Amino acid sequence: MTFAADGNQPHPPRPLRVPRRRSPLAITAIVVGVLVVLAVIAANLYTEVAWYRQVGYFQVVWTQWLARVVLFVLFGGIAAAAVWASLHLAKRARPARSDGRSSLDRYREQIEPLERAVMITLPALVGLIAGGAMASQWQEVLLFLNRQPFGTSDPQFGLDASFYIFTLPVLRSLVAYVLAISILCAVVAAFVHLLYGSIAGGGRKFIASKGARIQLAVLGLIVMLGIAANYWLDRFSLLTKQGTRIYGASYTDVNAVLPSRGILAGIAVIVGILFLVVIWRADWRIPIVGVALMVLAAVTIGGIYPAVVQRFQVNPNEQELETEYIQRNIDATRIAYGIDNVEVTPYAATTEADATALRADAETTTQIRLLDPNIVAPAFQQLQQNKQYYTFEDQLNVDRYVINGLSQDTVIAVRELNLDGLDSGSRNWINDHTVYTHGFGVVAAYGNVLTSDGQPSFLEGGIPSSGLLGDYEPRIYFGQNLPDYSIVGAPEGTPSWELDYPDDASANGQQNTTYSGDGGPSIGNLFEKLMYAISFGDEQILFSDRVTSESQVLYYRDPIERVARVAPYLELDSTAYPAVVDGRVVWIVDGYTTTSAYPYSSLVDASSVFAGASDSLQPTLLNYVRNSVKAVVDAYDGSVTLYAWDDQDPILQTWQSIFPNEIRPMSEISSGLMSHLRYPEDLFQIQRYQLSKYHVTDAATFFSEGDFWQVPDDPNDSTSLQAPYYLTLQMPGQADPTFSLTSNFIPAGDNARNILTGYLAVDSETGDTAGEVSSDYGTLRLLELPRDTTIPGPGQVQNNFNADSEAQTVLNILRQGESTVKNGNLLTLPVGGGLLYVQPVYVQASTGTQVPLLRKVFVAFGDQVGFADTLAEALDQVFGDGASDGTVEPDTGTTTGGSDGSTSGGSTGGTTDTTAAAQARQDLRDALDRAQQAITDGNTALAAGDFAAYGDAQDALDQALQDAVVAQDQLDAALAATSTDGSGSAATASPSPSASPSAS
């Protein structure tokens, strides 16, 4: 089609274009580039499929890909077809010929050669974008198609919670999709009609052809129906929105916003019908006025009216009017977070120590864990690392094992591989990927027993592994600190080249092994080598003789990553912890099903509730959570097993409908595995965060916020919350001590007093019966302390420790020079009718070889503080001599001799007291000199790696410090007596600074 310049004369013919000859080099480069890209895509696709097939979860990736493709094709095709139809209909509706020369003629002339390209590329582009957007909703669509009921109804509409979690998100996505496509089609159609003259004029002379009117009117109707549907769905979304005070619909939402959304939906439908009137009356003013009135109604009915109701009706009577909706929020939140059955016990905690009461809690005090898993990792590394290419995680894990017939809290770690520990000359492709392929063994230490010099007392360790955990497969091919990939396996009869462990008895100083498991895809033929060489970007795979016909490639080796890949529908705990189960080392990972759409339940930003560096759930906004899956990853063959831990969870039931063969029932859990499962720390931290407010179950009290709590800051690090602690204890009302996870509460507020208001413990003992969890597992027990009694909180207790003059005299000496004093976890236990605080104190060198050694123990009960070498001695200081008899097993073994602290009596005369003061001053100097020498000897022993000598030096240091404390007491007493008769001066009390230790 062409347009005449003056309406009569055609344009002169265009000159013929001579096509330019393309460079063969450019064509070759383009072809090669395309082939390279296709090869990389094919290699990545092949390696992904191979991995999923090998691990046994190909259905997961296949279902995901199939769902994405179907959604992409379906919704991309609909969008592309809608845009193409809109263009086609608009093009057909254009006038048969131009009615004279217009200002748009030159644009029509320029676009005419591009018509065919636009008709293809624009729909295709829209289809790609729309299809990609809807394909990303594959999880929501599959959940909707396989949805299971929750069995709980919302209090406003009476709909099952599944509607909000499974159905509403899909409906909103569909409405948004229809709105976006219909608006785009309307804009495109209007542009084409305007360009080709189907729409002309403006203002009162606005004219459109019948074809244009029909198309734009129908599109206008679709847009208005989409807006109406959006308003209607907004009514339900009110129950899943964050309000000013609560989550969910408030009084104003229910009585003002909810009706307004219904009215606006009706108005939008009416306006849509008005668009159809244009087809017959050709008067665009009718729908335009309708749209203007709808906007006005949206402002007045949807905005101003709710604001008026809130300001003049609700605000003056807020507590009365909001009570019903606050109660809805309380009830829903407690159900959604699994805190609706918390066992609350009023606990009239005493602050007066009673030795008899302490003996009644003998089993709890026996199990007090002094080994801090966040501090002792350097001790594990120095004492059990063995070689520089092994390592342990910085944060160890607490578990329990049956030792000699008794359940024993233990601190456990896996000896993993650390290639960074090798010198640069040992780093090459052969070593990195075929020799150093695995770690070796676990190391476990008693939680409440240490050696005589304060080191961990190991119940399992060494290479080869030995100890009390029995025989097990020690090789760690899958863990948290391993190479990105290793190539393992070799034909039978081939000499082994994988380093197993160092062995001085061997001719070459090490034992080698050949992997015999089924832990990775085959990489034995040329095609497989090529695919992995391309995917990993490593040509050595293709040419190395170490890649044999029996080779396997191990990758995706981190247990959390492996679980995340086979179960993309789960949120995972930040911690994977090891356990020796049925002769194998396994990693246990807790999986959660979550949603942010549970009606009326308060939303949590997970990044605000965790202590420390937990990051797995931090990006997640949620208002419902269940620990629905326990995942187990074998450390030798990498096999991943998912067990349904909460098979009553509707979200898990829905995913089981989608993946019916991927999750095994709890009945398949062995007794050995069951005994090492535990209550997950991330879930507990979320629950304690919600309980800080939602322990209040009365709406009126909740409104006043006067009884809200908060989790205290870590006494040793004010920048983070105090972490929960695993330990064995007996809560009031329990028949026996159980493995538990505990936390504290203090009053909420910016300037809150650091006093204890609540103590929370969850029963983490799963039992040891195959396929059956202990009936008490997961029971949350909350001790509510009297509001009129002051029980020191963790911060206040730490302050009392820091202010104890005798303790700080000792610790200040240890802090001088190059020694560092580190406070361990401040444990809280309900003991002796009150709350007992226990904190181990470690000493380590500031530089060089750092081995934290337990040297002292703090104990607090009420305002009474004990500080001694052992837990038993510290308890005796607080509860009275002999109070710990029969209640505390030997913990540090650092019993030392020395002065008993007594002083000889003497005359109050000035001469006698002056002599006593001089002797005490000399004794103090001698003790400090011996402390200085012991510190020097200890550093020398550490530098030489002589831990026996270091232990002797630490014993000598302990003795010297005790003697120094006794001498200081004698000096103070003598000077006080001298001051009484005027013959002495308190100014002489301090020894010369030169007498203080100055070395590490």
JSON list of N, CA and C in Angstrom, two decimals, residues 93-127:
[
{"chain": "A", "resi": 93, "resn": "ALA", "atom": "N", "xyz": [-9.62, -3.37, 9.97]},
{"chain": "A", "resi": 93, "resn": "ALA", "atom": "CA", "xyz": [-10.63, -2.34, 10.14]},
{"chain": "A", "resi": 93, "resn": "ALA", "atom": "C", "xyz": [-10.23, -1.00, 9.53]},
{"chain": "A", "resi": 94, "resn": "ARG", "atom": "N", "xyz": [-9.03, -0.89, 8.98]},
{"chain": "A", "resi": 94, "resn": "ARG", "atom": "CA", "xyz": [-8.59, 0.40, 8.44]},
{"chain": "A", "resi": 94, "resn": "ARG", "atom": "C", "xyz": [-9.39, 0.75, 7.18]},
{"chain": "A", "resi": 95, "resn": "PRO", "atom": "N", "xyz": [-9.53, 2.01, 6.85]},
{"chain": "A", "resi": 95, "resn": "PRO", "atom": "CA", "xyz": [-10.27, 2.43, 5.66]},
{"chain": "A", "resi": 95, "resn": "PRO", "atom": "C", "xyz": [-9.64, 1.85, 4.40]},
{"chain": "A", "resi": 96, "resn": "ALA", "atom": "N", "xyz": [-10.47, 1.66, 3.39]},
{"chain": "A", "resi": 96, "resn": "ALA", "atom": "CA", "xyz": [-9.99, 1.08, 2.13]},
{"chain": "A", "resi": 96, "resn": "ALA", "atom": "C", "xyz": [-8.96, 1.96, 1.46]},
{"chain": "A", "resi": 97, "resn": "ARG", "atom": "N", "xyz": [-9.06, 3.28, 1.61]},
{"chain": "A", "resi": 97, "resn": "ARG", "atom": "CA", "xyz": [-8.11, 4.21, 0.99]},
{"chain": "A", "resi": 97, "resn": "ARG", "atom": "C", "xyz": [-8.00, 5.43, 1.86]},
{"chain": "A", "resi": 98, "resn": "SER", "atom": "N", "xyz": [-6.95, 6.11, 1.66]},
{"chain": "A", "resi": 98, "resn": "SER", "atom": "CA", "xyz": [-6.70, 7.30, 2.47]},
{"chain": "A", "resi": 98, "resn": "SER", "atom": "C", "xyz": [-7.59, 8.42, 1.99]},
{"chain": "A", "resi": 99, "resn": "ASP", "atom": "N", "xyz": [-8.16, 9.14, 2.93]},
{"chain": "A", "resi": 99, "resn": "ASP", "atom": "CA", "xyz": [-9.01, 10.28, 2.59]},
{"chain": "A", "resi": 99, "resn": "ASP", "atom": "C", "xyz": [-8.17, 11.55, 2.56]},
{"chain": "A", "resi": 100, "resn": "GLY", "atom": "N", "xyz": [-7.29, 11.61, 1.58]},
{"chain": "A", "resi": 100, "resn": "GLY", "atom": "CA", "xyz": [-6.48, 12.80, 1.46]},
{"chain": "A", "resi": 100, "resn": "GLY", "atom": "C", "xyz": [-5.21, 12.69, 2.27]},
{"chain": "A", "resi": 101, "resn": "ARG", "atom": "N", "xyz": [-4.33, 13.67, 2.06]},
{"chain": "A", "resi": 101, "resn": "ARG", "atom": "CA", "xyz": [-3.03, 13.71, 2.72]},
{"chain": "A", "resi": 101, "resn": "ARG", "atom": "C", "xyz": [-3.20, 14.14, 4.17]},
{"chain": "A", "resi": 102, "resn": "SER", "atom": "N", "xyz": [-2.59, 13.37, 5.12]},
{"chain": "A", "resi": 102, "resn": "SER", "atom": "CA", "xyz": [-2.65, 13.75, 6.53]},
{"chain": "A", "resi": 102, "resn": "SER", "atom": "C", "xyz": [-1.24, 13.70, 7.11]},
{"chain": "A", "resi": 103, "resn": "SER", "atom": "N", "xyz": [-1.13, 14.20, 8.33]},
{"chain": "A", "resi": 103, "resn": "SER", "atom": "CA", "xyz": [0.19, 14.25, 8.97]},
{"chain": "A", "resi": 103, "resn": "SER", "atom": "C", "xyz": [0.73, 12.86, 9.30]},
{"chain": "A", "resi": 104, "resn": "LEU", "atom": "N", "xyz": [-0.15, 11.84, 9.31]},
{"chain": "A", "resi": 104, "resn": "LEU", "atom": "CA", "xyz": [0.29, 10.48, 9.64]},
{"chain": "A", "resi": 104, "resn": "LEU", "atom": "C", "xyz": [0.73, 9.70, 8.41]},
{"chain": "A", "resi": 105, "resn": "ASP", "atom": "N", "xyz": [0.55, 10.31, 7.22]},
{"chain": "A", "resi": 105, "resn": "ASP", "atom": "CA", "xyz": [0.85, 9.57, 6.00]},
{"chain": "A", "resi": 105, "resn": "ASP", "atom": "C", "xyz": [2.30, 9.11, 5.94]},
{"chain": "A", "resi": 106, "resn": "ARG", "atom": "N", "xyz": [3.24, 10.01, 6.33]},
{"chain": "A", "resi": 106, "resn": "ARG", "atom": "CA", "xyz": [4.65, 9.63, 6.23]},
{"chain": "A", "resi": 106, "resn": "ARG", "atom": "C", "xyz": [4.97, 8.49, 7.20]},
{"chain": "A", "resi": 107, "resn": "TYR", "atom": "N", "xyz": [4.30, 8.43, 8.37]},
{"chain": "A", "resi": 107, "resn": "TYR", "atom": "CA", "xyz": [4.52, 7.33, 9.30]},
{"chain": "A", "resi": 107, "resn": "TYR", "atom": "C", "xyz": [3.96, 6.03, 8.73]},
{"chain": "A", "resi": 108, "resn": "ARG", "atom": "N", "xyz": [2.79, 6.11, 8.11]},
{"chain": "A", "resi": 108, "resn": "ARG", "atom": "CA", "xyz": [2.23, 4.93, 7.48]},
{"chain": "A", "resi": 108, "resn": "ARG", "atom": "C", "xyz": [3.17, 4.39, 6.41]},
{"chain": "A", "resi": 109, "resn": "GLU", "atom": "N", "xyz": [3.74, 5.31, 5.65]},
{"chain": "A", "resi": 109, "resn": "GLU", "atom": "CA", "xyz": [4.62, 4.93, 4.56]},
{"chain": "A", "resi": 109, "resn": "GLU", "atom": "C", "xyz": [5.88, 4.25, 5.09]},
{"chain": "A", "resi": 110, "resn": "GLN", "atom": "N", "xyz": [6.41, 4.73, 6.22]},
{"chain": "A", "resi": 110, "resn": "GLN", "atom": "CA", "xyz": [7.62, 4.16, 6.80]},
{"chain": "A", "resi": 110, "resn": "GLN", "atom": "C", "xyz": [7.35, 2.80, 7.44]},
{"chain": "A", "resi": 111, "resn": "ILE", "atom": "N", "xyz": [6.16, 2.64, 8.01]},
{"chain": "A", "resi": 111, "resn": "ILE", "atom": "CA", "xyz": [5.84, 1.40, 8.71]},
{"chain": "A", "resi": 111, "resn": "ILE", "atom": "C", "xyz": [5.42, 0.31, 7.75]},
{"chain": "A", "resi": 112, "resn": "GLU", "atom": "N", "xyz": [4.92, 0.68, 6.58]},
{"chain": "A", "resi": 112, "resn": "GLU", "atom": "CA", "xyz": [4.38, -0.31, 5.66]},
{"chain": "A", "resi": 112, "resn": "GLU", "atom": "C", "xyz": [5.34, -1.45, 5.36]},
{"chain": "A", "resi": 113, "resn": "PRO", "atom": "N", "xyz": [6.64, -1.20, 5.10]},
{"chain": "A", "resi": 113, "resn": "PRO", "atom": "CA", "xyz": [7.54, -2.35, 4.84]},
{"chain": "A", "resi": 113, "resn": "PRO", "atom": "C", "xyz": [7.77, -3.22, 6.07]},
{"chain": "A", "resi": 114, "resn": "LEU", "atom": "N", "xyz": [7.46, -2.69, 7.26]},
{"chain": "A", "resi": 114, "resn": "LEU", "atom": "CA", "xyz": [7.72, -3.44, 8.49]},
{"chain": "A", "resi": 114, "resn": "LEU", "atom": "C", "xyz": [6.49, -4.18, 9.01]},
{"chain": "A", "resi": 115, "resn": "GLU", "atom": "N", "xyz": [5.37, -4.08, 8.26]},
{"chain": "A", "resi": 115, "resn": "GLU", "atom": "CA", "xyz": [4.13, -4.67, 8.75]},
{"chain": "A", "resi": 115, "resn": "GLU", "atom": "C", "xyz": [4.28, -6.15, 9.05]},
{"chain": "A", "resi": 116, "resn": "ARG", "atom": "N", "xyz": [4.85, -6.87, 8.11]},
{"chain": "A", "resi": 116, "resn": "ARG", "atom": "CA", "xyz": [4.97, -8.31, 8.29]},
{"chain": "A", "resi": 116, "resn": "ARG", "atom": "C", "xyz": [5.86, -8.64, 9.48]},
{"chain": "A", "resi": 117, "resn": "ALA", "atom": "N", "xyz": [6.98, -7.91, 9.60]},
{"chain": "A", "resi": 117, "resn": "ALA", "atom": "CA", "xyz": [7.90, -8.17, 10.71]},
{"chain": "A", "resi": 117, "resn": "ALA", "atom": "C", "xyz": [7.23, -7.86, 12.05]},
{"chain": "A", "resi": 118, "resn": "VAL", "atom": "N", "xyz": [6.49, -6.75, 12.10]},
{"chain": "A", "resi": 118, "resn": "VAL", "atom": "CA", "xyz": [5.83, -6.38, 13.34]},
{"chain": "A", "resi": 118, "resn": "VAL", "atom": "C", "xyz": [4.76, -7.40, 13.71]},
{"chain": "A", "resi": 119, "resn": "MET", "atom": "N", "xyz": [4.03, -7.88, 12.73]},
{"chain": "A", "resi": 119, "resn": "MET", "atom": "CA", "xyz": [2.98, -8.85, 12.99]},
{"chain": "A", "resi": 119, "resn": "MET", "atom": "C", "xyz": [3.54, -10.15, 13.58]},
{"chain": "A", "resi": 120, "resn": "ILE", "atom": "N", "xyz": [4.82, -10.40, 13.33]},
{"chain": "A", "resi": 120, "resn": "ILE", "atom": "CA", "xyz": [5.44, -11.63, 13.85]},
{"chain": "A", "resi": 120, "resn": "ILE", "atom": "C", "xyz": [6.21, -11.35, 15.14]},
{"chain": "A", "resi": 121, "resn": "THR", "atom": "N", "xyz": [7.05, -10.32, 15.11]},
{"chain": "A", "resi": 121, "resn": "THR", "atom": "CA", "xyz": [7.96, -10.10, 16.25]},
{"chain": "A", "resi": 121, "resn": "THR", "atom": "C", "xyz": [7.24, -9.58, 17.49]},
{"chain": "A", "resi": 122, "resn": "LEU", "atom": "N", "xyz": [6.28, -8.68, 17.33]},
{"chain": "A", "resi": 122, "resn": "LEU", "atom": "CA", "xyz": [5.62, -8.13, 18.52]},
{"chain": "A", "resi": 122, "resn": "LEU", "atom": "C", "xyz": [4.84, -9.20, 19.28]},
{"chain": "A", "resi": 123, "resn": "PRO", "atom": "N", "xyz": [3.99, -10.00, 18.63]},
{"chain": "A", "resi": 123, "resn": "PRO", "atom": "CA", "xyz": [3.33, -11.08, 19.37]},
{"chain": "A", "resi": 123, "resn": "PRO", "atom": "C", "xyz": [4.33, -12.07, 19.98]},
{"chain": "A", "resi": 124, "resn": "ALA", "atom": "N", "xyz": [5.39, -12.37, 19.20]},
{"chain": "A", "resi": 124, "resn": "ALA", "atom": "CA", "xyz": [6.38, -13.33, 19.72]},
{"chain": "A", "resi": 124, "resn": "ALA", "atom": "C", "xyz": [7.06, -12.78, 20.97]},
{"chain": "A", "resi": 125, "resn": "LEU", "atom": "N", "xyz": [7.43, -11.50, 20.94]},
{"chain": "A", "resi": 125, "resn": "LEU", "atom": "CA", "xyz": [8.08, -10.88, 22.10]},
{"chain": "A", "resi": 125, "resn": "LEU", "atom": "C", "xyz": [7.16, -10.88, 23.31]},
{"chain": "A", "resi": 126, "resn": "VAL", "atom": "N", "xyz": [5.91, -10.47, 23.10]},
{"chain": "A", "resi": 126, "resn": "VAL", "atom": "CA", "xyz": [4.95, -10.47, 24.19]},
{"chain": "A", "resi": 126, "resn": "VAL", "atom": "C", "xyz": [4.73, -11.89, 24.72]},
{"chain": "A", "resi": 127, "resn": "GLY", "atom": "N", "xyz": [4.65, -12.86, 23.80]},
{"chain": "A", "resi": 127, "resn": "GLY", "atom": "CA", "xyz": [4.46, -14.25, 24.21]},
{"chain": "A", "resi": 127, "resn": "GLY", "atom": "C", "xyz": [5.62, -14.75, 25.06]}
]
